[in-house]
CSV table of C-alpha atoms and ligand atoms in Angstrom, one decimal:
chain,number,residue,atom,x,y,z
G,1,MET,CA,9.2,11.5,0.8
G,2,SER,CA,7.0,13.8,2.9
G,3,SER,CA,3.6,12.9,4.2
G,4,ALA,CA,0.2,14.6,4.3
G,5,GLY,CA,-3.3,13.8,5.2
G,6,VAL,CA,-6.8,14.8,4.1
G,7,ARG,CA,-10.0,14.2,6.0
G,8,ILE,CA,-13.2,14.5,3.9
G,9,LEU,CA,-16.3,15.7,5.7
G,10,LEU,CA,-19.2,13.7,4.2
G,11,ASP,CA,-21.7,15.8,6.2
G,12,GLU,CA,-20.4,19.1,4.9
G,13,PRO,CA,-21.6,19.6,1.4
G,14,ILE,CA,-20.4,22.9,-0.2
G,15,GLY,CA,-22.7,22.8,-3.2
G,16,THR,CA,-23.1,21.3,-6.6
G,17,ILE,CA,-20.1,21.7,-8.8
G,18,ASN,CA,-21.5,23.5,-11.8
G,19,PRO,CA,-20.2,21.7,-14.9
G,20,ASN,CA,-19.8,25.1,-16.4
G,21,ILE,CA,-16.7,25.7,-14.3
G,22,HIS,CA,-15.1,23.5,-17.0
G,23,GLY,CA,-16.1,26.1,-19.6
G,24,HIS,CA,-14.1,27.6,-22.5
G,25,PHE,CA,-13.5,30.8,-24.4
G,26,ILE,CA,-12.8,31.4,-28.1
G,27,GLU,CA,-12.0,34.8,-29.7
G,28,HIS,CA,-11.2,36.1,-33.1
G,29,LEU,CA,-7.6,36.3,-32.1
G,30,GLY,CA,-4.5,34.8,-33.7
G,31,ARG,CA,-5.2,31.2,-34.8
G,32,CYS,CA,-7.9,30.4,-32.3
G,33,VAL,CA,-11.0,30.7,-34.5
G,34,ASP,CA,-9.2,30.8,-37.9
G,35,GLU,CA,-7.2,27.5,-38.3
G,36,GLY,CA,-7.9,26.3,-34.8
G,37,ILE,CA,-11.6,25.8,-35.4
G,38,TRP,CA,-12.6,27.2,-38.8
G,39,VAL,CA,-10.8,26.0,-41.9
G,40,GLY,CA,-13.8,26.4,-44.3
G,41,PRO,CA,-15.7,23.7,-46.2
G,42,ASP,CA,-13.2,23.6,-49.1
G,43,SER,CA,-10.1,23.0,-46.9
G,44,ALA,CA,-7.9,20.0,-47.4
G,45,ILE,CA,-8.0,19.6,-43.6
G,46,PRO,CA,-10.8,17.2,-42.8
G,47,ASN,CA,-13.8,19.2,-41.6
G,48,ARG,CA,-17.5,19.2,-41.1
G,49,ASP,CA,-19.1,22.2,-42.7
G,50,GLY,CA,-15.9,24.1,-42.3
G,51,ILE,CA,-15.2,23.1,-38.6
G,52,ARG,CA,-12.1,21.0,-38.3
G,53,SER,CA,-13.0,17.4,-37.4
G,54,ASP,CA,-9.9,16.6,-35.3
G,55,VAL,CA,-10.5,19.5,-33.0
G,56,ALA,CA,-14.2,18.9,-32.8
G,57,GLU,CA,-13.5,15.3,-31.8
G,58,ALA,CA,-10.9,16.2,-29.1
G,59,LEU,CA,-13.3,18.9,-27.7
G,60,GLY,CA,-16.2,16.4,-27.8
G,61,GLU,CA,-14.2,13.9,-25.8
G,62,LEU,CA,-13.4,16.6,-23.3
G,63,GLY,CA,-16.9,18.0,-23.1
G,64,LEU,CA,-16.8,21.7,-23.3
G,65,GLU,CA,-19.9,22.4,-21.2
G,66,VAL,CA,-20.1,26.1,-22.1
G,67,LEU,CA,-18.3,28.1,-24.8
G,68,ARG,CA,-17.9,31.9,-24.7
G,69,TRP,CA,-17.6,33.9,-28.0
G,70,PRO,CA,-16.8,36.2,-29.9
G,71,GLY,CA,-14.4,37.9,-27.4
G,72,GLY,CA,-12.7,39.2,-25.3
G,73,CYS,CA,-11.9,42.7,-26.5
G,74,PHE,CA,-13.2,41.7,-30.0
G,75,ALA,CA,-16.7,41.4,-28.6
G,76,ASP,CA,-17.0,45.2,-28.0
G,77,GLN,CA,-16.2,45.9,-31.7
G,78,TYR,CA,-18.2,43.1,-33.2
G,79,ASP,CA,-21.3,43.7,-35.4
G,80,TRP,CA,-23.3,40.5,-35.4
G,81,ARG,CA,-24.8,41.3,-38.8
G,82,ASP,CA,-21.4,40.9,-40.3
G,83,GLY,CA,-21.4,37.2,-39.5
G,84,ILE,CA,-24.7,36.0,-41.1
G,85,GLY,CA,-25.9,35.3,-44.6
G,86,PRO,CA,-23.9,34.0,-47.6
G,87,ARG,CA,-20.3,33.9,-46.6
G,88,GLU,CA,-19.0,35.3,-49.9
G,89,GLN,CA,-21.1,38.5,-49.2
G,90,ARG,CA,-20.0,39.0,-45.7
G,91,PRO,CA,-18.0,42.2,-45.1
G,92,ARG,CA,-14.3,42.2,-44.5
G,93,ARG,CA,-13.3,44.3,-41.4
G,94,ARG,CA,-10.3,45.3,-39.5
G,95,ASN,CA,-9.9,43.6,-36.1
G,96,ILE,CA,-8.6,46.6,-34.1
G,97,TRP,CA,-7.4,44.6,-31.2
G,98,TRP,CA,-5.5,41.7,-32.6
G,99,GLY,CA,-3.8,42.9,-35.8
G,100,LYS,CA,-5.8,41.0,-38.3
G,101,GLU,CA,-8.6,41.3,-40.8
G,102,GLU,CA,-11.9,39.5,-40.4
G,103,ASP,CA,-13.6,37.8,-43.3
G,104,ASN,CA,-16.5,37.0,-41.0
G,105,ALA,CA,-16.7,33.5,-42.3
G,106,PHE,CA,-17.2,32.2,-38.7
G,107,GLY,CA,-20.3,34.0,-37.4
G,108,THR,CA,-23.4,33.2,-35.4
G,109,HIS,CA,-24.5,30.1,-37.3
G,110,GLU,CA,-21.0,28.7,-37.4
G,111,PHE,CA,-20.5,29.3,-33.7
G,112,MET,CA,-23.8,27.6,-32.9
G,113,ALA,CA,-22.9,24.7,-35.2
G,114,LEU,CA,-19.7,24.2,-33.2
G,115,CYS,CA,-21.6,24.3,-29.9
G,116,GLU,CA,-24.1,21.8,-31.1
G,117,MET,CA,-21.4,19.5,-32.5
G,118,VAL,CA,-19.6,19.4,-29.1
G,119,ASN,CA,-22.7,19.7,-27.0
G,120,ALA,CA,-21.7,22.9,-25.3
G,121,SER,CA,-24.0,25.6,-24.0
G,122,ALA,CA,-23.6,28.9,-25.8
G,123,TYR,CA,-22.4,32.1,-24.1
G,124,ILE,CA,-22.5,35.1,-26.4
G,125,CYS,CA,-20.6,38.2,-25.2
G,126,GLY,CA,-22.4,41.2,-26.5
G,127,ASN,CA,-21.1,44.6,-27.7
G,128,VAL,CA,-21.6,47.4,-25.2
G,129,GLY,CA,-18.5,49.5,-25.9
G,130,SER,CA,-19.3,50.4,-29.5
G,131,GLY,CA,-22.8,48.8,-29.9
G,132,THR,CA,-26.3,49.8,-28.9
G,133,PRO,CA,-29.0,48.1,-26.8
G,134,ARG,CA,-31.0,47.8,-30.0
G,135,GLU,CA,-28.3,45.8,-31.7
G,136,MET,CA,-28.0,43.3,-28.9
G,137,MET,CA,-31.8,43.1,-28.6
G,138,GLU,CA,-32.0,42.3,-32.3
G,139,TRP,CA,-29.2,39.7,-32.1
G,140,LEU,CA,-31.1,38.0,-29.3
G,141,GLU,CA,-34.3,38.1,-31.3
G,142,TYR,CA,-32.5,36.8,-34.5
G,143,CYS,CA,-31.0,33.9,-32.5
G,144,THR,CA,-33.8,32.8,-30.2
G,145,TYR,CA,-37.2,34.1,-31.2
G,146,ASP,CA,-39.7,31.3,-31.9
G,147,GLY,CA,-42.4,33.4,-33.7
G,148,ASP,CA,-42.7,35.0,-37.1
G,149,THR,CA,-40.8,38.3,-37.4
G,150,THR,CA,-38.5,39.8,-40.0
G,151,LEU,CA,-35.5,38.7,-37.9
G,152,SER,CA,-36.7,35.1,-37.2
G,153,ARG,CA,-37.5,34.8,-41.0
G,154,LEU,CA,-34.0,36.0,-41.8
G,155,ARG,CA,-32.6,33.3,-39.5
G,156,ALA,CA,-34.7,30.7,-41.4
G,157,GLU,CA,-33.5,32.1,-44.8
G,158,ASN,CA,-30.0,31.6,-43.5
G,159,GLY,CA,-30.6,28.0,-42.9
G,160,ARG,CA,-32.0,27.8,-39.4
G,161,PRO,CA,-35.8,27.8,-39.0
G,162,GLU,CA,-35.8,26.7,-35.4
G,163,PRO,CA,-34.4,29.0,-32.7
G,164,PHE,CA,-30.9,28.6,-31.3
G,165,ASP,CA,-30.6,27.8,-27.6
G,166,ILE,CA,-28.3,30.5,-26.1
G,167,ALA,CA,-28.4,30.4,-22.3
G,168,PHE,CA,-25.8,33.1,-21.4
G,169,TRP,CA,-25.5,36.7,-22.6
G,170,GLY,CA,-22.6,38.8,-21.5
G,171,ILE,CA,-23.2,42.5,-21.3
G,172,GLY,CA,-19.9,43.6,-22.5
G,173,ASN,CA,-16.3,42.6,-21.8
G,174,GLU,CA,-13.7,44.4,-19.7
G,175,ASN,CA,-15.7,47.6,-20.1
G,176,TRP,CA,-13.2,49.1,-17.6
G,177,GLY,CA,-10.6,48.7,-20.4
G,178,CYS,CA,-10.9,47.5,-24.0
G,179,GLY,CA,-14.7,47.5,-23.7
G,180,GLY,CA,-14.9,51.3,-23.5
G,181,ASN,CA,-12.6,52.5,-20.7
G,182,MET,CA,-15.6,53.2,-18.5
G,183,SER,CA,-16.0,53.9,-14.8
G,184,PRO,CA,-18.1,51.4,-12.8
G,185,GLU,CA,-20.9,54.0,-12.6
G,186,GLN,CA,-21.0,54.6,-16.3
G,187,TYR,CA,-21.0,50.8,-17.0
G,188,ALA,CA,-23.7,50.2,-14.4
G,189,ARG,CA,-26.0,52.7,-16.2
G,190,LEU,CA,-25.3,51.0,-19.5
G,191,PHE,CA,-25.7,47.5,-18.0
G,192,ARG,CA,-29.2,48.5,-16.7
G,193,LEU,CA,-30.1,49.8,-20.2
G,194,PHE,CA,-29.0,46.8,-22.1
G,195,GLU,CA,-30.5,44.4,-19.5
G,196,THR,CA,-33.9,46.2,-19.9
G,197,TYR,CA,-34.0,45.4,-23.6
G,198,LEU,CA,-32.8,41.8,-23.3
G,199,GLN,CA,-35.6,41.0,-20.9
G,200,PRO,CA,-33.6,38.1,-19.5
G,201,ARG,CA,-36.2,37.0,-17.0
G,202,ALA,CA,-38.9,36.7,-19.6
G,203,GLU,CA,-36.6,35.0,-22.0
G,204,GLY,CA,-35.0,32.5,-19.5
G,205,LEU,CA,-31.5,33.8,-20.0
G,206,GLN,CA,-28.7,34.4,-17.7
G,207,THR,CA,-27.0,37.8,-17.9
G,208,ILE,CA,-23.3,38.3,-17.0
G,209,ALA,CA,-22.0,41.7,-15.8
G,210,CYS,CA,-18.5,42.8,-16.3
G,211,GLY,CA,-16.5,42.9,-13.0
G,212,LEU,CA,-12.9,43.8,-12.2
G,213,ASP,CA,-11.3,44.1,-8.8
G,214,HIS,CA,-13.0,44.4,-5.5
G,215,GLY,CA,-13.2,48.2,-5.7
G,216,TRP,CA,-14.8,48.3,-9.2
G,217,ASN,CA,-17.2,45.5,-8.2
G,218,HIS,CA,-18.3,47.3,-5.1
G,219,ARG,CA,-19.0,50.5,-7.0
G,220,LEU,CA,-20.8,48.6,-9.8
G,221,LEU,CA,-23.1,46.8,-7.4
G,222,ASP,CA,-23.6,50.0,-5.4
G,223,GLU,CA,-24.7,51.9,-8.5
G,224,LEU,CA,-27.0,49.1,-9.6
G,225,GLY,CA,-28.4,49.2,-6.1
G,226,CYS,CA,-29.2,45.4,-6.1
G,227,THR,CA,-28.2,42.2,-7.7
G,228,ARG,CA,-31.6,41.3,-9.2
G,229,ARG,CA,-30.6,42.4,-12.7
G,230,LEU,CA,-27.7,40.0,-13.1
G,231,ASP,CA,-27.1,36.3,-12.7
G,232,LEU,CA,-23.3,36.2,-12.8
G,233,LEU,CA,-20.5,38.7,-12.1
G,234,SER,CA,-17.5,38.2,-14.3
G,235,ILE,CA,-13.9,38.5,-13.1
G,236,HIS,CA,-10.8,37.7,-15.1
G,237,HIS,CA,-7.6,36.3,-13.7
G,238,TYR,CA,-4.3,36.1,-15.7
G,239,TYR,CA,-1.0,35.2,-14.1
G,240,LYS,CA,2.6,34.7,-15.0
G,241,ALA,CA,6.1,34.0,-13.6
G,242,GLY,CA,9.1,33.6,-15.9
G,243,HIS,CA,9.2,32.3,-19.5
G,244,SER,CA,6.8,29.6,-20.7
G,245,THR,CA,9.3,26.8,-20.9
G,246,GLU,CA,12.5,28.2,-19.3
G,247,PHE,CA,11.9,29.1,-15.7
G,248,THR,CA,13.8,29.0,-12.4
G,249,GLU,CA,12.7,27.0,-9.4
G,250,GLN,CA,11.5,30.2,-7.8
G,251,GLU,CA,9.5,31.1,-10.8
G,252,TYR,CA,7.9,27.7,-10.9
G,253,TYR,CA,6.6,28.2,-7.3
G,254,ARG,CA,5.7,31.8,-8.0
G,255,LEU,CA,3.4,30.8,-10.8
G,256,MET,CA,1.4,28.6,-8.4
G,257,ALA,CA,1.3,31.4,-5.8
G,258,GLU,CA,0.1,33.9,-8.5
G,259,ALA,CA,-2.6,31.4,-9.7
G,260,LEU,CA,-3.8,30.9,-6.1
G,261,LYS,CA,-4.3,34.6,-5.5
G,262,LEU,CA,-7.7,34.1,-7.3
G,263,GLU,CA,-9.0,32.3,-4.2
G,264,ALA,CA,-8.8,35.4,-2.0
G,265,ARG,CA,-10.6,37.4,-4.8
G,266,ILE,CA,-13.4,34.7,-5.0
G,267,ILE,CA,-13.9,34.9,-1.2
G,268,ARG,CA,-14.0,38.7,-1.1
G,269,ASP,CA,-16.3,39.1,-4.1
G,270,THR,CA,-18.6,36.4,-2.9
G,271,HIS,CA,-19.0,38.3,0.4
G,272,LEU,CA,-19.7,41.4,-1.6
G,273,ILE,CA,-22.4,39.8,-3.8
G,274,ARG,CA,-24.0,38.2,-0.7
G,275,PHE,CA,-24.1,41.6,1.0
G,276,PHE,CA,-25.9,43.2,-2.0
G,277,GLU,CA,-28.2,40.2,-2.3
G,278,GLY,CA,-29.5,41.0,1.2
G,279,ASP,CA,-32.3,38.8,2.4
G,280,SER,CA,-32.2,36.1,-0.3
G,281,PRO,CA,-28.5,35.3,-0.8
G,282,GLY,CA,-27.1,32.6,-3.1
G,283,ARG,CA,-28.7,33.3,-6.5
G,284,VAL,CA,-25.9,35.3,-8.1
G,285,GLY,CA,-22.6,33.7,-8.7
G,286,LEU,CA,-19.2,34.4,-10.1
G,287,ALA,CA,-18.1,33.7,-13.6
G,288,ILE,CA,-14.3,33.6,-14.0
G,289,ASP,CA,-14.9,33.9,-17.7
G,290,GLU,CA,-11.3,34.5,-18.7
G,291,TRP,CA,-8.4,32.9,-16.7
G,292,GLY,CA,-5.1,31.2,-17.2
G,293,VAL,CA,-1.4,31.7,-17.6
G,294,TRP,CA,-0.3,34.6,-19.9
G,295,HIS,CA,3.4,34.1,-20.5
G,296,PRO,CA,5.5,37.2,-21.3
G,297,ASP,CA,6.8,35.3,-24.4
G,298,ALA,CA,3.3,34.8,-25.8
G,299,GLU,CA,3.8,35.6,-29.5
G,300,GLN,CA,2.5,39.0,-30.7
G,301,PRO,CA,-0.1,39.6,-32.0
G,302,GLY,CA,-1.5,36.0,-32.0
G,303,LEU,CA,-0.8,35.2,-28.3
G,304,TYR,CA,0.4,31.7,-29.1
G,305,GLN,CA,2.5,30.2,-26.3
G,306,ARG,CA,3.9,26.8,-25.3
G,307,ASN,CA,2.0,24.9,-22.6
G,308,THR,CA,3.9,22.8,-20.1
G,309,LEU,CA,3.2,20.5,-17.2
G,310,ARG,CA,3.7,23.5,-14.9
G,311,ASP,CA,0.8,25.3,-16.6
G,312,ALA,CA,-1.4,22.3,-16.4
G,313,LEU,CA,-0.8,22.0,-12.6
G,314,SER,CA,-1.6,25.6,-12.1
G,315,ALA,CA,-4.9,24.9,-13.9
G,316,ALA,CA,-5.5,21.8,-11.7
G,317,ILE,CA,-5.1,23.8,-8.5
G,318,LEU,CA,-7.5,26.4,-9.7
G,319,LEU,CA,-10.1,23.8,-10.7
G,320,ASP,CA,-9.7,22.6,-7.1
G,321,VAL,CA,-10.3,26.2,-5.9
G,322,PHE,CA,-13.5,26.4,-8.0
G,323,ASN,CA,-14.7,23.1,-6.5
G,324,ARG,CA,-14.0,24.4,-3.0
G,325,HIS,CA,-16.1,27.5,-3.8
G,326,ALA,CA,-18.8,25.6,-5.6
G,327,ASP,CA,-21.5,27.6,-3.8
G,328,SER,CA,-20.3,30.7,-5.5
G,329,VAL,CA,-18.3,30.0,-8.7
G,330,GLN,CA,-20.8,29.0,-11.3
G,331,MET,CA,-18.8,29.3,-14.5
G,332,ALA,CA,-15.1,29.5,-15.5
G,333,ASN,CA,-13.7,29.8,-19.0
G,334,ILE,CA,-10.1,29.2,-19.5
G,335,ALA,CA,-8.4,31.5,-22.1
G,336,GLN,CA,-8.4,30.3,-24.8
G,337,THR,CA,-9.4,26.9,-26.0
G,338,ILE,CA,-7.1,26.6,-29.1
G,339,ASN,CA,-3.8,28.1,-30.1
G,340,VAL,CA,-4.1,31.2,-27.8
G,341,LEU,CA,-2.7,31.6,-24.3
G,342,GLN,CA,-3.4,28.6,-22.1
G,343,ALA,CA,-4.8,26.5,-24.9
G,344,LEU,CA,-6.0,23.0,-24.4
G,345,ILE,CA,-5.4,22.2,-28.1
G,346,GLN,CA,-2.8,23.4,-30.4
G,347,THR,CA,-2.5,23.0,-34.2
G,348,ASP,CA,0.1,23.6,-36.8
G,349,GLY,CA,-1.6,23.5,-40.2
G,350,ALA,CA,-3.1,20.0,-40.5
G,351,ARG,CA,-1.5,18.7,-37.3
G,352,MET,CA,-3.2,18.9,-33.9
G,353,TRP,CA,-2.2,17.9,-30.4
G,354,ARG,CA,-3.6,18.1,-26.9
G,355,THR,CA,-1.6,20.2,-24.4
G,356,PRO,CA,-0.8,19.2,-20.8
G,357,THR,CA,-3.7,21.5,-19.7
G,358,TYR,CA,-6.1,19.4,-21.7
G,359,TRP,CA,-5.2,16.4,-19.5
G,360,ALA,CA,-5.7,18.4,-16.3
G,361,TYR,CA,-9.3,19.0,-17.4
G,362,MET,CA,-9.7,15.3,-18.2
G,363,LEU,CA,-8.4,14.4,-14.8
G,364,HIS,CA,-11.0,16.7,-13.1
G,365,LYS,CA,-13.9,15.7,-15.4
G,366,PRO,CA,-15.7,13.3,-13.0
G,367,HIS,CA,-16.2,16.2,-10.5
G,368,ARG,CA,-18.7,17.8,-12.9
G,369,GLY,CA,-22.2,18.0,-11.5
G,370,ARG,CA,-21.3,16.3,-8.2
G,371,CYS,CA,-21.6,17.8,-4.8
G,372,ALA,CA,-18.4,19.3,-3.5
G,373,LEU,CA,-17.4,18.3,0.0
G,374,ARG,CA,-15.5,20.2,2.6
G,375,SER,CA,-12.1,18.6,3.4
G,376,VAL,CA,-9.4,19.3,6.0
G,377,LEU,CA,-5.9,19.2,4.6
G,378,GLU,CA,-2.7,18.7,6.7
G,379,CYS,CA,0.4,19.2,4.8
G,380,GLU,CA,3.7,21.1,4.9
G,381,GLN,CA,3.8,24.7,3.8
G,382,MET,CA,6.5,25.8,1.4
G,383,GLY,CA,8.1,29.1,0.9
G,384,PRO,CA,7.8,31.8,1.7
G,385,VAL,CA,6.9,32.6,-2.0
G,386,ASP,CA,6.6,36.4,-2.3
G,387,GLY,CA,6.3,36.7,1.5
G,388,ARG,CA,3.5,34.0,1.7
G,389,SER,CA,3.6,30.3,2.3
G,390,LEU,CA,2.4,27.9,-0.4
G,391,PRO,CA,0.8,24.6,0.6
G,392,LEU,CA,2.7,21.6,-0.7
G,393,VAL,CA,-0.6,19.9,-1.8
G,394,SER,CA,-3.9,21.1,-3.3
G,395,VAL,CA,-7.1,19.1,-2.8
G,396,SER,CA,-10.7,19.1,-3.6
G,397,ALA,CA,-13.3,16.4,-3.1
G,398,SER,CA,-16.8,15.6,-4.4
G,399,ARG,CA,-19.4,12.9,-3.5
G,400,ARG,CA,-20.6,10.2,-5.8
G,401,ASP,CA,-23.3,7.7,-5.0
G,402,ASP,CA,-21.2,5.1,-3.2
G,403,GLY,CA,-18.0,7.0,-2.7
G,404,VAL,CA,-15.9,10.1,-3.0
G,405,PHE,CA,-13.8,11.5,-5.9
G,406,LEU,CA,-10.7,13.6,-5.1
G,407,THR,CA,-8.2,15.5,-7.1
G,408,MET,CA,-4.8,16.3,-5.5
G,409,THR,CA,-1.8,18.1,-6.7
G,410,ASN,CA,1.8,17.8,-5.3
G,411,LEU,CA,3.4,21.1,-6.1
G,412,HIS,CA,6.9,20.1,-5.0
G,413,LEU,CA,9.5,20.1,-7.7
G,414,SER,CA,11.5,17.2,-6.4
G,415,GLU,CA,9.9,15.4,-3.5
G,416,ALA,CA,7.1,12.9,-3.6
G,417,VAL,CA,4.3,13.1,-1.0
G,418,GLU,CA,2.5,10.2,0.6
G,419,ILE,CA,-1.0,11.3,1.4
G,420,GLU,CA,-3.6,9.5,3.6
G,421,VAL,CA,-7.2,10.0,2.6
G,422,GLN,CA,-9.8,9.5,5.3
G,423,VAL,CA,-13.5,10.2,5.5
G,424,VAL,CA,-15.0,11.5,8.8
G,425,ASP,CA,-17.7,9.1,10.0
G,426,GLY,CA,-17.0,6.6,7.2
G,427,ARG,CA,-14.6,4.1,5.9
G,428,LEU,CA,-13.1,3.8,2.5
G,429,ALA,CA,-12.9,0.3,1.0
G,430,ASP,CA,-10.8,0.7,-2.2
G,431,ALA,CA,-9.9,3.1,-4.9
G,432,VAL,CA,-8.6,3.5,-8.4
G,433,GLY,CA,-6.7,6.5,-9.8
G,434,ASP,CA,-5.2,8.5,-12.7
G,435,MET,CA,-2.2,10.7,-12.7
G,436,LEU,CA,-0.8,13.5,-14.7
G,437,THR,CA,2.9,14.0,-14.6
G,438,ALA,CA,6.0,13.9,-16.8
G,439,ASP,CA,9.8,13.8,-16.5
G,440,ALA,CA,10.1,17.6,-16.0
G,441,ALA,CA,8.0,20.5,-15.0
G,442,ASN,CA,8.6,22.2,-18.4
G,443,ALA,CA,7.6,19.0,-20.3
G,444,THR,CA,5.3,20.0,-23.2
G,445,ASN,CA,3.5,18.3,-26.1
G,446,ASP,CA,3.9,19.4,-29.6
G,447,ALA,CA,3.4,18.2,-33.2
G,448,GLY,CA,6.5,15.9,-33.0
G,449,GLU,CA,5.9,14.5,-29.5
G,450,SER,CA,2.2,14.8,-28.8
G,451,ASP,CA,2.0,12.3,-25.9
G,452,ARG,CA,4.9,13.3,-23.7
G,453,VAL,CA,2.5,14.7,-21.1
G,454,ARG,CA,-0.7,12.7,-20.7
G,455,LEU,CA,-2.7,10.6,-18.1
G,456,ALA,CA,-1.3,7.4,-16.7
G,457,GLU,CA,-2.7,5.0,-14.0
G,458,ALA,CA,-2.1,5.8,-10.3
G,459,TYR,CA,-2.1,3.1,-7.7
G,460,PRO,CA,-3.9,4.3,-4.5
G,461,ARG,CA,-4.1,1.5,-1.9
G,462,ALA,CA,-6.6,0.6,0.8
G,463,ALA,CA,-5.2,0.8,4.4
G,464,GLY,CA,-7.7,-0.1,7.2
G,465,GLY,CA,-10.5,2.2,6.2
G,466,SER,CA,-8.4,4.9,4.6
G,467,ILE,CA,-6.7,5.2,1.2
G,468,VAL,CA,-3.0,5.9,0.8
G,469,CYS,CA,-1.7,7.4,-2.3
G,470,GLU,CA,1.8,8.5,-3.5
G,471,LEU,CA,1.9,11.8,-5.3
G,472,PRO,CA,5.1,12.0,-7.4
G,473,PRO,CA,6.8,15.4,-7.5
G,474,VAL,CA,5.0,17.8,-9.9
G,475,SER,CA,2.0,15.7,-10.3
G,476,ALA,CA,-1.8,15.8,-10.2
G,477,VAL,CA,-3.6,12.7,-9.2
G,478,ALA,CA,-7.3,11.8,-9.2
G,479,VAL,CA,-8.7,9.1,-6.9
G,480,ASP,CA,-12.1,7.5,-7.1
G,481,ALA,CA,-12.7,5.8,-3.7
G,482,ARG,CA,-15.5,3.5,-2.7
G,483,LEU,CA,-17.1,3.7,0.7
G,484,TYR,CA,-17.9,0.6,2.7
M,501,AHR,O1,-7.8,36.7,-23.8
M,501,AHR,C1,-7.1,37.7,-24.4
M,501,AHR,C2,-7.7,39.1,-24.0
M,501,AHR,O2,-7.5,39.2,-22.6
M,501,AHR,C3,-9.2,39.3,-24.1
M,501,AHR,O3,-9.5,39.7,-25.4
M,501,AHR,C4,-9.5,40.3,-23.1
M,501,AHR,O4,-10.8,40.3,-22.6
M,501,AHR,C5,-8.4,40.1,-22.1
M,501,AHR,O5,-7.8,41.3,-21.7
């Protein structure tokens, strides 16, 4: 067994962990919306107004915080008017990106019903690639206007007299690619135009601009000339190494290294935003509004893939990264909530199960809304993996009234780690813990065996003012420790 140590600096707050870093994303893609969420009111699968009850219950337990919809690439072809009014009259359209046809049964009202059911803030990604500022302006008015206009009356006729609460509006998605193949300068001009007609400051909304890599982001902010027109800059991070369930040792470690590349991007893009913010830094943040493992064997065109303990640990270490950059990362939406890519829930007809990644989120849940604390980690480095070393352990810490909460992941495939947790200028009295692990890194849950990977109790012990905890190989552990 190797040993490691972490010292938590109570006097060094990083910032409040925005609960929206535990956000989600659903798109009209494969079986995410259709079957995963929407089965329709006449389905034999138990549902509430067409939304499946088992999924709503599992999402409610998890707490979705914020939910992004309708895409993804689909957002920049979507016409919001297709998804309102009597369902039997809604048009049927071709989904040009994901090889399917849309009956538009799941539209704005159905999306908002889901958000209200699971208590999530709504994040609508608007159409910039093939849409107009007028269309997005009217969608906003339809959804949120509290007065008496033709559009607000239409919303009432469609069953919703009171306005919807939609906090986040994305101005396009991947407009450097499926959202219109634009240059950053072209997109910046359109962003300015759309933003003008949304009037986000007057409406109390947050706008999200589409980012990419550092070069695009620099040119975008340069062309905008300032950051006052946006609240969040979006970046996406997909990673892979080997097959979803059959991977070599080397591929296991490479996946973790690929995931962690996001940290360097966050640091660079945060510096960039702060530079453009000038004299009043700190308002604009990053939204990692699509991220996760995208395995090469994800089924085409529905992007369904198996989800293993390895995937869950890669999510756990990125949730640690978001906590460690709580002063910058204000939102993160894993792709995608149900049945697509790194799903938290999977279904097969009437059957539903929670994936290992679901449990990584549950493990991290107590961090939400707490103040992230800086910590100093001493542990072995593994590797090199692709020329760089990989820390054996990942850690993040947050403060609660009378103690600290920590999440820690042991990335080693075969060796346990004993870690000593100390607080600087304080003493820890006792602790309780939870653990996510299984008998193999490629362990997965499915319809037949839905509980192979799930949370179990961990047993941290007090040791003279510090806490000692064993992290089994391939495990993530959460420790809730009380201060004297
Ligand atoms: O999540 C799947 C796709 O990945 C999204 O539609 C797109 O934004 C990204 O390229």
